[in-house]
Coordinates of N, CA, C and O in Angstrom, one line a residue:
M1 N -78.7 83.4 -39.0 CA -79.8 82.5 -40.2 C -80.5 82.0 -41.4 O -80.1 81.3 -42.6
K2 N -81.0 83.6 -41.5 CA -82.0 83.9 -43.3 C -80.5 83.7 -44.4 O -81.0 82.7 -45.2
D3 N -79.3 83.8 -44.4 CA -78.3 83.6 -45.3 C -78.2 83.0 -45.1 O -77.5 81.9 -46.3
R4 N -77.7 81.9 -44.2 CA -77.2 80.0 -44.1 C -79.1 79.1 -45.1 O -78.1 78.3 -45.6
I5 N -79.7 79.8 -44.4 CA -80.6 78.8 -45.7 C -80.9 79.2 -46.8 O -81.8 78.6 -46.8
I6 N -80.6 80.6 -46.9 CA -80.6 80.7 -48.7 C -79.8 80.5 -49.6 O -79.6 79.5 -50.5
G7 N -78.2 80.2 -48.9 CA -76.9 79.9 -49.6 C -77.3 78.8 -49.8 O -76.9 77.7 -50.6
E8 N -77.9 77.7 -48.1 CA -78.1 75.4 -47.9 C -79.3 76.1 -49.5 O -78.6 74.7 -50.1
S9 N -79.9 76.8 -49.3 CA -80.8 75.8 -50.1 C -80.1 76.4 -51.5 O -81.0 75.2 -52.9
I10 N -79.2 77.1 -52.4 CA -79.0 77.5 -53.5 C -77.8 76.0 -53.7 O -78.2 75.4 -55.2
E11 N -77.4 75.6 -52.9 CA -75.9 74.4 -53.2 C -77.2 73.3 -53.1 O -76.7 72.7 -53.5
S12 N -78.6 73.0 -52.1 CA -79.1 71.5 -52.3 C -79.7 71.7 -53.6 O -79.7 70.4 -53.7
L13 N -80.6 72.2 -54.2 CA -81.6 72.7 -55.0 C -80.3 72.5 -56.4 O -80.7 71.4 -57.2
R14 N -78.8 73.2 -56.8 CA -77.8 73.1 -57.4 C -77.3 71.5 -57.5 O -77.5 70.6 -58.5
R15 N -77.4 70.6 -55.9 CA -77.3 68.8 -55.6 C -78.4 67.9 -55.8 O -77.6 67.5 -56.3
E16 N -79.4 68.4 -55.8 CA -80.2 68.0 -55.4 C -80.9 67.2 -56.7 O -82.2 66.7 -56.6
G17 N -81.4 69.0 -57.5 CA -82.4 68.9 -58.6 C -83.9 69.0 -57.4 O -84.1 69.0 -56.6
L18 N -84.8 67.9 -58.4 CA -86.3 68.1 -57.4 C -85.8 66.8 -56.0 O -87.2 67.2 -55.9
R19 N -85.2 67.0 -56.0 CA -85.7 65.9 -54.5 C -84.9 66.6 -54.0 O -85.5 66.5 -52.7
F20 N -84.8 68.1 -54.0 CA -84.6 69.1 -52.7 C -86.1 69.1 -52.5 O -86.7 69.6 -52.9
S21 N -86.0 69.6 -51.3 CA -87.1 69.2 -50.4 C -86.8 70.7 -48.6 O -85.7 70.6 -48.6
V22 N -87.8 70.9 -47.9 CA -87.5 71.9 -47.4 C -87.3 70.7 -46.2 O -86.6 70.8 -45.0
D23 N -87.7 69.2 -46.0 CA -87.0 68.5 -45.4 C -85.3 67.8 -45.1 O -85.0 68.4 -44.1
T24 N -85.4 67.8 -46.5 CA -84.3 67.6 -46.1 C -83.1 69.2 -46.2 O -82.2 69.4 -45.7
L25 N -83.8 69.9 -46.8 CA -82.5 71.8 -46.4 C -82.2 71.6 -44.4 O -81.8 72.0 -44.5
A26 N -83.5 71.2 -44.0 CA -83.9 72.2 -43.0 C -82.5 70.5 -42.2 O -82.2 71.1 -40.9
K27 N -83.1 69.0 -42.1 CA -81.9 68.3 -42.1 C -80.9 68.6 -41.9 O -79.9 68.2 -41.1
R28 N -80.4 69.5 -43.5 CA -78.7 69.1 -44.3 C -78.6 71.3 -42.5 O -77.1 70.9 -42.2
L29 N -79.3 71.4 -42.2 CA -78.2 72.3 -41.7 C -78.6 72.7 -40.1 O -78.2 73.2 -39.2
N30 N -79.5 71.2 -39.1 CA -79.6 70.7 -38.6 C -80.6 72.4 -37.9 O -80.9 72.3 -36.4
I31 N -82.0 72.2 -38.1 CA -82.8 73.3 -38.1 C -84.3 72.3 -37.8 O -84.3 71.7 -39.1
S32 N -85.3 73.3 -37.7 CA -86.6 72.4 -37.8 C -87.1 72.9 -39.4 O -86.4 74.2 -39.4
K33 N -88.3 72.3 -39.6 CA -88.9 73.2 -40.8 C -89.3 74.4 -40.4 O -89.4 75.3 -40.8
K34 N -89.9 74.3 -39.0 CA -90.5 75.1 -38.7 C -89.5 76.5 -38.4 O -89.8 78.3 -38.5
T35 N -88.2 76.8 -38.9 CA -87.6 77.8 -38.9 C -87.1 78.1 -39.3 O -87.1 79.3 -39.9
I36 N -87.2 78.2 -40.5 CA -87.1 77.5 -41.5 C -88.5 79.1 -42.4 O -88.4 79.8 -43.1
Y37 N -90.0 78.2 -42.2 CA -90.9 79.0 -42.1 C -91.3 80.4 -41.7 O -91.5 81.5 -41.9
K38 N -90.2 80.3 -40.6 CA -90.5 81.9 -39.5 C -89.6 82.8 -40.3 O -90.3 83.7 -40.8
Y39 N -88.8 82.3 -41.2 CA -87.7 83.0 -42.5 C -88.9 83.7 -43.6 O -88.8 84.7 -44.1
F40 N -89.2 81.7 -43.9 CA -90.0 82.4 -45.3 C -91.2 82.1 -44.8 O -91.8 80.2 -45.4
P41 N -91.9 82.4 -45.7 CA -93.5 81.5 -44.5 C -94.4 81.0 -45.4 O -95.3 80.2 -45.5
T42 N -93.7 80.4 -46.8 CA -93.8 79.7 -48.1 C -92.6 79.4 -48.7 O -92.1 80.3 -48.4
K43 N -92.8 78.5 -49.5 CA -92.5 77.9 -50.2 C -91.3 78.6 -51.1 O -90.1 79.0 -51.6
E44 N -92.5 79.6 -51.9 CA -92.2 80.8 -52.7 C -91.2 81.8 -52.1 O -90.7 82.1 -53.1
A45 N -91.4 82.4 -51.3 CA -91.2 83.4 -50.7 C -89.3 82.8 -49.9 O -88.3 83.3 -50.8
L46 N -89.1 81.4 -50.1 CA -88.1 81.0 -50.4 C -87.0 80.6 -51.3 O -86.1 81.1 -51.7
A47 N -87.5 80.2 -52.5 CA -88.0 80.2 -54.0 C -86.7 81.4 -54.9 O -85.9 81.6 -55.2
F48 N -87.5 82.3 -53.9 CA -87.7 84.0 -55.0 C -86.1 84.3 -54.0 O -85.2 85.0 -54.8
A49 N -86.2 83.8 -52.9 CA -85.3 84.7 -52.3 C -83.1 83.7 -52.9 O -82.7 84.6 -52.7
L50 N -84.0 82.9 -52.9 CA -83.3 81.8 -53.3 C -82.8 82.1 -54.7 O -81.0 82.7 -55.2
Y51 N -83.3 82.4 -55.5 CA -83.0 83.2 -56.7 C -83.4 84.8 -56.8 O -81.7 84.6 -57.4
Q52 N -83.0 85.6 -56.1 CA -82.1 86.6 -56.0 C -80.8 86.3 -56.0 O -80.4 87.5 -56.2
R53 N -80.8 86.0 -54.6 CA -79.2 85.8 -54.5 C -78.5 85.2 -55.2 O -77.2 85.9 -55.6
Y54 N -78.7 84.2 -56.2 CA -78.1 83.5 -57.1 C -77.6 84.5 -58.1 O -76.9 83.8 -58.4
Y55 N -78.9 85.0 -58.7 CA -78.9 86.7 -60.4 C -77.7 87.4 -59.3 O -77.1 87.4 -60.1
A56 N -78.0 87.1 -58.0 CA -77.1 88.7 -58.1 C -75.5 87.8 -57.5 O -74.9 89.2 -58.3
D57 N -75.4 86.6 -57.3 CA -73.8 86.1 -57.6 C -73.8 86.1 -58.7 O -72.5 85.9 -58.8
I58 N -74.2 85.5 -59.2 CA -73.4 85.2 -60.7 C -73.8 86.1 -61.6 O -72.2 86.5 -62.4
M59 N -74.6 87.1 -61.7 CA -73.8 88.6 -62.4 C -72.9 89.3 -62.0 O -72.2 89.7 -62.4
K60 N -72.9 89.1 -60.7 CA -71.3 89.9 -60.4 C -70.5 88.9 -61.1 O -69.4 89.6 -61.2
Q61 N -70.4 87.9 -61.1 CA -69.3 87.2 -61.9 C -69.3 87.0 -63.2 O -68.1 87.1 -63.8
A62 N -70.2 87.4 -63.7 CA -69.6 88.6 -65.1 C -69.0 89.5 -65.1 O -68.6 89.3 -66.3
D63 N -70.2 90.2 -64.6 CA -69.0 91.3 -64.5 C -67.8 91.5 -64.8 O -66.9 91.8 -65.4
Q64 N -67.1 90.3 -63.7 CA -66.0 90.7 -63.0 C -65.4 89.6 -64.6 O -64.0 90.1 -64.6
L65 N -65.8 88.8 -65.0 CA -65.2 88.4 -66.4 C -65.3 88.8 -67.4 O -64.7 88.9 -68.4
M66 N -66.2 89.7 -67.7 CA -66.4 90.9 -69.0 C -65.1 91.3 -68.5 O -65.1 91.7 -70.4
T67 N -64.4 91.6 -68.3 CA -63.4 92.7 -68.6 C -61.9 91.6 -68.3 O -61.5 92.2 -68.4
D68 N -62.0 90.3 -68.6 CA -60.9 89.7 -68.7 C -61.4 88.7 -70.4 O -62.7 88.7 -70.5
H69 N -60.3 89.2 -70.8 CA -61.2 89.2 -72.5 C -60.3 87.8 -73.0 O -60.3 87.4 -74.3
S70 N -59.5 86.6 -72.1 CA -59.4 85.8 -72.4 C -60.6 84.2 -72.7 O -61.7 84.6 -72.2
V71 N -60.0 83.5 -73.1 CA -60.6 82.2 -73.5 C -61.3 81.5 -72.3 O -62.4 81.3 -72.4
F72 N -60.8 81.6 -71.2 CA -60.9 81.2 -69.8 C -62.5 81.7 -69.7 O -63.6 81.0 -69.4
A73 N -62.4 82.8 -69.6 CA -63.2 84.1 -69.2 C -64.6 83.8 -70.2 O -66.0 83.3 -69.3
H74 N -64.6 83.4 -71.9 CA -65.3 82.8 -72.5 C -66.2 82.0 -72.1 O -66.9 82.3 -71.1
S75 N -65.2 80.6 -71.6 CA -65.6 79.5 -70.9 C -66.6 79.2 -69.8 O -67.5 78.4 -69.5
K76 N -65.6 80.6 -69.0 CA -66.5 79.9 -67.7 C -67.7 80.8 -68.0 O -69.1 80.5 -66.7
L77 N -68.1 82.2 -68.7 CA -70.0 82.9 -68.5 C -70.2 81.6 -69.3 O -71.5 82.1 -69.0
L78 N -69.9 80.7 -69.7 CA -71.1 79.8 -70.8 C -71.0 79.0 -69.5 O -72.3 78.1 -69.8
F79 N -70.7 78.9 -68.5 CA -70.3 77.8 -67.2 C -71.6 77.6 -66.7 O -72.4 77.6 -65.5
L80 N -71.6 79.3 -66.3 CA -72.5 80.1 -65.6 C -73.7 80.0 -66.4 O -74.9 79.8 -65.5
Y81 N -74.2 80.6 -67.6 CA -74.5 80.6 -68.2 C -75.8 79.5 -67.9 O -76.9 78.4 -67.4
F82 N -74.7 78.0 -68.1 CA -75.4 76.8 -68.3 C -76.0 76.1 -66.7 O -76.8 75.9 -66.5
D83 N -74.9 76.2 -65.8 CA -75.8 76.5 -64.8 C -77.0 77.2 -64.1 O -77.9 76.8 -63.6
A84 N -76.9 78.4 -64.7 CA -79.1 79.3 -64.2 C -80.0 78.7 -65.3 O -80.3 78.3 -64.7
M85 N -79.2 78.0 -66.3 CA -80.9 76.9 -66.9 C -80.2 76.1 -66.5 O -81.7 75.6 -66.0
S86 N -79.6 75.2 -65.5 CA -80.2 74.1 -65.0 C -80.8 74.1 -63.5 O -81.2 73.7 -62.9
M87 N -80.1 74.9 -63.2 CA -80.7 75.8 -61.7 C -82.4 76.3 -61.9 O -83.6 76.8 -60.8
T88 N -83.1 76.1 -63.5 CA -84.4 77.4 -63.6 C -84.4 76.1 -64.3 O -85.9 76.3 -65.4
S89 N -84.6 75.1 -65.0 CA -85.3 74.3 -65.8 C -87.1 74.1 -65.5 O -87.3 73.7 -64.4
C90 N -87.6 73.3 -66.6 CA -89.1 73.3 -66.2 C -89.3 72.9 -65.3 O -90.2 72.8 -64.4
D91 N -88.7 71.3 -64.5 CA -89.0 70.0 -64.0 C -88.7 70.7 -63.0 O -89.9 69.9 -62.3
I92 N -88.2 71.5 -62.6 CA -88.1 72.0 -61.1 C -89.3 73.2 -60.9 O -89.9 72.2 -59.5
F93 N -89.1 74.2 -61.7 CA -90.4 74.4 -61.7 C -91.8 74.5 -61.1 O -92.4 74.5 -60.5
N94 N -92.1 72.9 -62.2 CA -93.7 72.0 -62.8 C -93.6 71.5 -61.1 O -94.2 71.5 -60.3
K95 N -92.4 71.7 -60.5 CA -92.4 70.1 -59.5 C -92.7 71.1 -57.8 O -93.5 70.7 -57.0
Y96 N -92.0 72.2 -58.3 CA -92.4 73.1 -57.1 C -93.7 74.2 -57.1 O -93.6 75.1 -56.5
K97 N -94.2 74.0 -58.5 CA -96.0 74.8 -58.4 C -94.6 76.3 -58.3 O -96.6 77.1 -57.6
L98 N -93.9 76.5 -59.0 CA -93.4 78.2 -58.5 C -94.0 78.4 -59.6 O -94.2 78.2 -60.9
N99 N -94.4 80.9 -59.6 CA -95.5 81.2 -59.8 C -94.6 81.9 -60.8 O -93.5 81.9 -61.6
K100 N -95.7 82.1 -62.0 CA -95.6 83.1 -63.2 C -94.3 84.0 -62.5 O -93.4 84.5 -63.4
T101 N -94.5 84.8 -61.4 CA -94.0 85.6 -61.3 C -92.3 85.4 -61.4 O -91.2 85.9 -62.0
L102 N -91.9 84.3 -60.2 CA -91.0 83.3 -60.5 C -89.5 83.1 -61.9 O -89.3 83.5 -61.6
C103 N -90.9 82.3 -62.3 CA -90.4 82.3 -64.0 C -90.0 83.5 -64.8 O -89.4 82.7 -65.4
S104 N -90.9 84.1 -64.5 CA -90.7 85.9 -65.6 C -89.1 86.6 -65.0 O -89.1 86.8 -65.7
Y105 N -88.9 86.0 -63.6 CA -87.8 86.1 -63.6 C -87.2 85.6 -63.4 O -85.5 86.3 -64.0
T106 N -86.8 84.5 -63.5 CA -85.6 83.4 -63.7 C -85.7 83.8 -65.0 O -84.0 83.9 -65.3
A107 N -86.7 84.0 -66.1 CA -85.8 84.5 -67.4 C -85.8 85.7 -67.7 O -84.4 85.9 -68.6
E108 N -85.8 86.3 -67.0 CA -85.4 87.8 -67.3 C -83.4 87.6 -66.7 O -83.0 88.6 -67.5
Q109 N -83.7 86.8 -66.0 CA -82.3 87.0 -65.6 C -81.4 86.5 -66.7 O -80.3 86.8 -66.5
N110 N -81.7 84.9 -67.4 CA -81.3 84.0 -67.6 C -80.7 84.9 -69.1 O -80.1 85.0 -69.2
N111 N -82.2 85.6 -69.9 CA -81.5 86.3 -71.2 C -80.8 87.8 -70.4 O -79.6 87.8 -71.3
H112 N -80.6 88.1 -69.5 CA -79.6 89.2 -68.7 C -78.4 88.4 -69.4 O -77.5 89.3 -69.8
L113 N -77.9 87.7 -68.5 CA -77.1 86.8 -68.8 C -76.2 86.8 -70.0 O -75.3 86.5 -70.4
L114 N -77.2 86.2 -71.1 CA -77.1 85.8 -72.2 C -76.9 86.8 -73.4 O -75.8 87.1 -74.2
E115 N -77.2 88.6 -72.8 CA -77.1 88.9 -73.7 C -75.4 89.6 -73.6 O -74.6 90.1 -73.9
I116 N -74.9 89.3 -72.0 CA -73.9 89.5 -71.7 C -72.9 88.6 -72.4 O -72.4 88.8 -72.5
I117 N -73.1 87.3 -72.4 CA -72.3 87.2 -72.8 C -72.3 87.2 -74.6 O -71.4 87.4 -75.3
L118 N -73.2 87.5 -75.8 CA -73.2 87.5 -76.6 C -72.7 89.6 -77.3 O -72.1 89.2 -77.7
S119 N -73.4 89.9 -76.4 CA -71.8 91.0 -76.0 C -70.3 90.7 -76.1 O -69.4 92.0 -76.5
S120 N -70.0 89.9 -75.6 CA -68.5 90.3 -75.6 C -67.8 89.5 -76.6 O -66.7 88.8 -76.8
L121 N -68.6 89.2 -78.5 CA -68.4 88.3 -78.6 C -68.2 89.1 -80.5 O -68.4 90.5 -79.7
D122 N -67.3 89.0 -81.0 CA -66.6 90.1 -82.2 C -68.3 91.0 -82.3 O -68.9 90.7 -82.9
D123 N -67.4 92.1 -82.6 CA -68.8 93.3 -83.2 C -69.5 92.4 -84.7 O -70.2 93.7 -85.2
S124 N -68.6 92.2 -85.2 CA -68.5 92.1 -86.7 C -69.8 90.7 -87.0 O -70.2 90.4 -88.2
L125 N -70.3 90.1 -86.1 CA -71.8 89.7 -85.2 C -73.4 90.4 -85.9 O -73.7 91.5 -85.6
S126 N -73.6 90.0 -86.6 CA -74.7 91.0 -87.1 C -76.2 89.9 -86.4 O -76.1 89.4 -85.3
K127 N -77.2 91.4 -86.2 CA -77.9 91.1 -85.1 C -78.7 89.8 -85.4 O -79.4 88.8 -84.4
Q128 N -79.3 89.1 -87.1 CA -79.2 88.0 -87.1 C -78.6 86.3 -86.8 O -79.1 86.0 -86.1
D129 N -76.8 86.9 -86.6 CA -75.6 85.9 -86.0 C -76.5 85.5 -84.5 O -76.0 84.9 -84.2
K130 N -76.3 87.0 -84.4 CA -76.5 86.5 -82.4 C -77.7 86.2 -82.2 O -78.0 85.1 -80.7
R131 N -78.8 86.2 -83.1 CA -80.1 86.1 -82.4 C -80.1 84.3 -82.9 O -80.6 83.3 -82.1
S132 N -79.7 83.5 -84.5 CA -79.2 82.2 -84.1 C -78.3 81.6 -82.7 O -78.9 80.3 -83.0
L133 N -77.2 82.1 -82.4 CA -76.5 82.0 -81.6 C -77.2 82.0 -80.6 O -77.2 80.7 -79.7
R134 N -77.7 82.5 -80.2 CA -79.0 83.1 -78.4 C -79.7 81.1 -78.7 O -79.7 80.5 -77.7
I135 N -80.0 81.1 -80.3 CA -81.5 79.6 -80.5 C -80.4 78.7 -80.6 O -80.6 78.0 -79.5
I136 N -78.9 78.0 -80.7 CA -78.0 77.5 -80.7 C -77.7 77.3 -79.3 O -78.0 75.8 -78.6
I137 N -77.8 78.5 -78.9 CA -77.1 77.7 -77.0 C -77.6 77.8 -76.5 O -78.3 76.8 -75.0
N138 N -79.3 78.7 -76.5 CA -80.6 77.8 -75.5 C -81.0 75.6 -76.1 O -80.9 75.5 -74.9
G139 N -81.1 75.9 -77.2 CA -81.1 75.0 -77.2 C -80.5 74.0 -77.0 O -80.8 73.0 -76.1
S140 N -79.3 73.9 -77.2 CA -78.0 72.9 -76.8 C -78.4 72.7 -75.2 O -78.1 71.3 -74.5
F141 N -78.3 74.2 -74.7 CA -78.4 73.9 -72.9 C -79.6 73.6 -72.7 O -79.1 72.5 -71.1
E142 N -80.5 73.8 -73.1 CA -81.7 73.0 -73.0 C -81.9 71.4 -72.7 O -81.7 70.8 -71.8
K143 N -80.8 71.1 -74.0 CA -81.3 69.9 -74.6 C -80.3 69.1 -73.4 O -80.5 67.7 -72.5
L144 N -79.3 69.8 -73.0 CA -77.9 69.0 -72.0 C -78.4 68.7 -70.4 O -78.4 68.0 -70.1
C145 N -79.1 69.7 -70.4 CA -80.6 69.8 -69.0 C -80.6 69.0 -69.1 O -81.1 67.8 -67.9
H146 N -81.6 68.6 -69.9 CA -83.0 67.8 -69.5 C -82.5 66.4 -69.8 O -83.1 65.4 -69.1
E147 N -81.3 66.1 -70.2 CA -80.6 64.7 -70.4 C -79.2 64.9 -69.6 O -78.6 63.6 -69.3
K148 N -79.4 65.6 -68.6 CA -78.2 65.9 -67.6 C -77.3 65.5 -68.0 O -76.5 64.5 -67.1
N149 N -76.7 65.5 -69.0 CA -74.8 65.5 -69.4 C -74.7 67.1 -69.2 O -75.1 68.4 -68.9
A150 N -72.6 66.5 -68.9 CA -72.5 67.7 -69.0 C -72.1 68.9 -70.4 O -72.2 67.8 -71.6
P151 N -72.3 70.9 -69.8 CA -71.4 70.6 -71.4 C -70.6 70.5 -71.3 O -69.6 71.2 -72.7
D152 N -69.6 70.5 -71.4 CA -67.8 70.6 -71.9 C -67.4 70.5 -73.3 O -67.3 71.1 -73.9
G153 N -67.8 69.8 -73.8 CA -67.9 69.6 -74.4 C -68.4 70.3 -75.8 O -68.2 71.0 -77.0
V154 N -69.5 71.0 -75.1 CA -70.7 71.3 -76.6 C -69.9 73.0 -76.4 O -69.4 74.4 -76.9
I155 N -69.6 73.3 -75.4 CA -69.2 74.6 -74.7 C -67.4 74.6 -75.9 O -67.5 75.9 -75.8
D156 N -66.7 73.7 -75.5 CA -65.2 74.4 -76.5 C -66.0 74.3 -77.8 O -65.1 74.3 -78.6
W157 N -66.8 73.4 -78.2 CA -66.8 73.4 -79.7 C -67.7 75.1 -79.7 O -66.5 75.8 -80.8
M158 N -68.5 75.3 -79.2 CA -68.4 76.8 -79.1 C -67.1 78.2 -79.2 O -67.1 78.6 -80.0
L159 N -66.3 77.7 -78.3 CA -64.9 78.6 -77.8 C -64.7 78.2 -78.9 O -63.9 80.0 -79.5
N160 N -64.1 76.9 -79.8 CA -63.5 77.4 -81.1 C -64.1 77.5 -82.4 O -63.1 78.7 -83.0
K161 N -65.2 77.9 -82.0 CA -66.2 78.4 -84.0 C -66.3 80.1 -83.1 O -66.2 80.5 -85.0
L162 N -66.4 80.1 -82.1 CA -66.8 81.6 -81.8 C -66.1 82.5 -82.0 O -66.2 84.0 -81.7
W163 N -64.8 82.5 -80.4 CA -64.0 83.2 -79.8 C -62.7 82.8 -80.2 O -62.2 82.4 -80.8

């Protein structure tokens, strides 16, 4: 049951964003809120379990994609990173009043994922170029998340310019 709760929490957060709640989660799983709190005594405990699973899955996908040097793999990596950013928007963290430990954890995981992406770039890029690219990717994706826009056009542009 714990795994089902975590899995559905990830999907619910992705689908519902700020509308995600323990009430809707319980309803979707056809269980009581009490059952959820049996496994996760607080919303933060549920959130931490959700993000641990989410990042374990996403890092596994990223590692698999790193063995494929096609444009498709680079595109998928950028979409993974965009998804990670949308799952950790400030709006979500502020609404659920998630603690600094969880915010730090997700920031660290997002940073690690971006490092994986940047490591797939041509070795001829300098450290300064990679720092600049980090700012461009983060800024673009943050704006897209805030405006609730799809990243397709931005990712296509990045792929054409960088890979």
